[in-house]
PDB file of C-alpha atoms in Angstrom:
ATOM      1  CA  UNK A 317       0.238  -2.630 -10.785  1.00  0.00           C
ATOM      2  CA  UNK A 318      -0.233  -3.244  -7.179  1.00  0.00           C
ATOM      3  CA  UNK A 319      -1.976  -1.047  -5.403  1.00  0.00           C
ATOM      4  CA  UNK A 320       0.200   1.989  -3.938  1.00  0.00           C
ATOM      5  CA  UNK A 321      -2.644   2.461  -1.233  1.00  0.00           C
ATOM      6  CA  UNK A 322      -0.703   3.325   2.040  1.00  0.00           C
ATOM      7  CA  UNK A 323       2.842   1.499   0.628  1.00  0.00           C
ATOM      8  CA  UNK A 324       6.404   2.651   0.521  1.00  0.00           C
ATOM      9  CA  UNK A 325       8.182   2.577  -2.499  1.00  0.00           C
ATOM     10  CA  UNK A 326      12.293   0.646  -2.768  1.00  0.00           C
ATOM     11  CA  UNK A 327      13.397   2.535  -5.797  1.00  0.00           C
ATOM     12  CA  UNK A 328      16.871   0.970  -7.524  1.00  0.00           C
ATOM     13  CA  UNK A 329      18.356   1.087 -11.130  1.00  0.00           C
ATOM     14  CA  UNK A 330      21.544   0.320 -13.200  1.00  0.00           C
ATOM     15  CA  UNK A 331      23.826   1.108 -14.887  1.00  0.00           C
ATOM     16  CA  UNK A 332      21.581   1.321 -17.906  1.00  0.00           C
ATOM     17  CA  UNK A 333      19.698   4.124 -16.792  1.00  0.00           C
ATOM     18  CA  UNK A 334      20.247   8.209 -16.512  1.00  0.00           C
ATOM     19  CA  UNK A 335      19.637  11.642 -14.907  1.00  0.00           C
ATOM     20  CA  UNK A 336      16.657  11.865 -17.946  1.00  0.00           C
ATOM     21  CA  UNK A 337      15.780   7.863 -17.629  1.00  0.00           C
ATOM     22  CA  UNK A 338      15.280   8.188 -13.911  1.00  0.00           C
ATOM     23  CA  UNK A 339      13.523  11.239 -14.294  1.00  0.00           C
ATOM     24  CA  UNK A 340      10.973   9.935 -16.832  1.00  0.00           C
ATOM     25  CA  UNK A 341      10.563   6.534 -14.566  1.00  0.00           C
ATOM     26  CA  UNK A 342       9.296   8.632 -11.866  1.00  0.00           C
ATOM     27  CA  UNK A 343       7.209  10.812 -13.333  1.00  0.00           C
ATOM     28  CA  UNK A 344       5.554   7.345 -14.864  1.00  0.00           C
ATOM     29  CA  UNK A 345       5.145   5.742 -10.997  1.00  0.00           C
ATOM     30  CA  UNK A 346       4.050   9.234  -9.795  1.00  0.00           C
ATOM     31  CA  UNK A 347       0.814   8.917 -12.316  1.00  0.00           C
ATOM     32  CA  UNK A 348      -0.356   5.121 -11.369  1.00  0.00           C
ATOM     33  CA  UNK A 349      -3.389   4.711  -9.496  1.00  0.00           C
ATOM     34  CA  UNK A 350      -3.551   5.743  -5.652  1.00  0.00           C
ATOM     35  CA  UNK A 351       0.129   6.965  -6.271  1.00  0.00           C
ATOM     36  CA  UNK A 352      -1.264   9.796  -3.285  1.00  0.00           C
ATOM     37  CA  UNK A 353      -1.614   7.134  -1.078  1.00  0.00           C
ATOM     38  CA  UNK A 354       2.037   6.352  -1.165  1.00  0.00           C
ATOM     39  CA  UNK A 355       3.168   7.490   2.674  1.00  0.00           C
ATOM     40  CA  UNK A 356       6.829   7.101   1.976  1.00  0.00           C
ATOM     41  CA  UNK A 357       9.555   7.185  -0.991  1.00  0.00           C
ATOM     42  CA  UNK A 358      13.045   5.275  -0.226  1.00  0.00           C
ATOM     43  CA  UNK A 359      15.716   5.317  -3.118  1.00  0.00           C
ATOM     44  CA  UNK A 360      19.165   3.323  -3.404  1.00  0.00           C
ATOM     45  CA  UNK A 361      22.304   4.249  -4.890  1.00  0.00           C
ATOM     46  CA  UNK A 362      22.939   4.533  -8.372  1.00  0.00           C
ATOM     47  CA  UNK A 363      26.286   3.448  -9.716  1.00  0.00           C
ATOM     48  CA  UNK A 364      28.263   5.708 -10.844  1.00  0.00           C
ATOM     49  CA  UNK A 365      28.389   5.258 -14.373  1.00  0.00           C
ATOM     50  CA  UNK A 366      24.346   6.435 -14.060  1.00  0.00           C
ATOM     51  CA  UNK A 367      25.969   9.775 -13.336  1.00  0.00           C
ATOM     52  CA  UNK A 368      22.864  10.118 -11.301  1.00  0.00           C
ATOM     53  CA  UNK A 369      24.960  13.157  -8.689  1.00  0.00           C
ATOM     54  CA  UNK A 370      22.671  13.651  -5.032  1.00  0.00           C
ATOM     55  CA  UNK A 371      22.587  16.744  -7.298  1.00  0.00           C
ATOM     56  CA  UNK A 372      20.976  15.815  -9.698  1.00  0.00           C
ATOM     57  CA  UNK A 373      18.713  13.717  -8.378  1.00  0.00           C
ATOM     58  CA  UNK A 374      17.765  16.198  -5.519  1.00  0.00           C
ATOM     59  CA  UNK A 375      16.606  18.570  -8.305  1.00  0.00           C
ATOM     60  CA  UNK A 376      14.499  16.020  -9.932  1.00  0.00           C
ATOM     61  CA  UNK A 377      12.754  14.968  -6.686  1.00  0.00           C
ATOM     62  CA  UNK A 378      12.245  18.562  -6.180  1.00  0.00           C
ATOM     63  CA  UNK A 379      10.315  19.311  -9.822  1.00  0.00           C
ATOM     64  CA  UNK A 380       7.577  16.555  -8.227  1.00  0.00           C
ATOM     65  CA  UNK A 381       5.264  18.759  -6.758  1.00  0.00           C
ATOM     66  CA  UNK A 382       3.777  15.200  -5.481  1.00  0.00           C
ATOM     67  CA  UNK A 383       6.660  14.453  -3.400  1.00  0.00           C
ATOM     68  CA  UNK A 384       6.139  17.358  -1.734  1.00  0.00           C
ATOM     69  CA  UNK A 385       4.410  16.109   1.135  1.00  0.00           C
ATOM     70  CA  UNK A 386       5.948  12.478   1.201  1.00  0.00           C
ATOM     71  CA  UNK A 387       9.449  11.776   3.166  1.00  0.00           C
ATOM     72  CA  UNK A 388      11.941  10.684   0.095  1.00  0.00           C
ATOM     73  CA  UNK A 389      14.825   9.210   1.367  1.00  0.00           C
ATOM     74  CA  UNK A 390      17.834   9.046  -1.401  1.00  0.00           C
ATOM     75  CA  UNK A 391      21.153   7.244  -1.726  1.00  0.00           C
ATOM     76  CA  UNK A 392      20.897   4.527   0.524  1.00  0.00           C
ATOM     77  CA  UNK A 393      22.706   1.102   1.067  1.00  0.00           C
ATOM     78  CA  UNK A 394      20.675  -1.134  -1.778  1.00  0.00           C
ATOM     79  CA  UNK A 395      20.204  -1.623  -5.003  1.00  0.00           C
ATOM     80  CA  UNK A 396      23.201  -2.497  -7.914  1.00  0.00           C
ATOM     81  CA  UNK A 397      25.866  -1.155  -5.991  1.00  0.00           C
ATOM     82  CA  UNK A 398      28.048  -2.467  -2.624  1.00  0.00           C
ATOM     83  CA  UNK A 399      26.564  -3.280   0.069  1.00  0.00           C
ATOM     84  CA  UNK A 400      23.836  -5.791  -1.307  1.00  0.00           C
ATOM     85  CA  UNK A 401      21.871  -5.089   1.127  1.00  0.00           C
ATOM     86  CA  UNK A 402      17.632  -6.843   0.634  1.00  0.00           C
ATOM     87  CA  UNK A 403      15.190  -6.073   1.304  1.00  0.00           C
ATOM     88  CA  UNK A 404      11.659  -8.214   2.408  1.00  0.00           C
ATOM     89  CA  UNK A 405       8.903  -7.670  -0.342  1.00  0.00           C
ATOM     90  CA  UNK A 406       5.530  -7.171   1.723  1.00  0.00           C
ATOM     91  CA  UNK A 407       6.739  -5.982   5.505  1.00  0.00           C
ATOM     92  CA  UNK A 408       6.702  -3.218   7.320  1.00  0.00           C
ATOM     93  CA  UNK A 409       8.969  -0.869   7.712  1.00  0.00           C
ATOM     94  CA  UNK A 410       8.792   2.824   9.334  1.00  0.00           C
ATOM     95  CA  UNK A 411      10.758   5.713   8.067  1.00  0.00           C
ATOM     96  CA  UNK A 412      12.668   8.231  11.148  1.00  0.00           C
ATOM     97  CA  UNK A 413      12.089  11.501   9.398  1.00  0.00           C
ATOM     98  CA  UNK A 414      14.061  12.690  12.020  1.00  0.00           C
ATOM     99  CA  UNK A 415      17.432  11.306  11.033  1.00  0.00           C
ATOM    100  CA  UNK A 416      16.966  10.302   7.303  1.00  0.00           C
ATOM    101  CA  UNK A 417      18.779   7.650   6.941  1.00  0.00           C
ATOM    102  CA  UNK A 418      17.259   5.340   9.509  1.00  0.00           C
ATOM    103  CA  UNK A 419      14.530   2.467   7.942  1.00  0.00           C
ATOM    104  CA  UNK A 420      13.011   0.284   9.931  1.00  0.00           C
ATOM    105  CA  UNK A 421      11.572  -3.096   8.615  1.00  0.00           C
ATOM    106  CA  UNK A 422       9.235  -4.010  11.900  1.00  0.00           C
ATOM    107  CA  UNK A 423       7.897  -7.504  10.790  1.00  0.00           C
ATOM    108  CA  UNK A 424       7.791  -9.908   7.837  1.00  0.00           C
TER     109      UNK A 424
END
């Protein structure tokens, strides 16, 4: 597992996920070394087949007290859904928490 210090995590899943799987996977990620140093989380759109609704996703996010102090954006256009948008790995990003929708890739 890479060092999570000062990172912004981009999370996605596919049609094989379910609300309970995503909840468990997110909790496992929270238990990783230096998760307390993560600067933000960006979650892509879930496929309809996954049945991860916005209501369930908000409930999962709000159940993790470790996420209360960092920005978490969700339902963004990337992942295993259309449109397929690629993000460069290892770049520098900025999250606009005022609009809660803007991710700025500063350099790669």
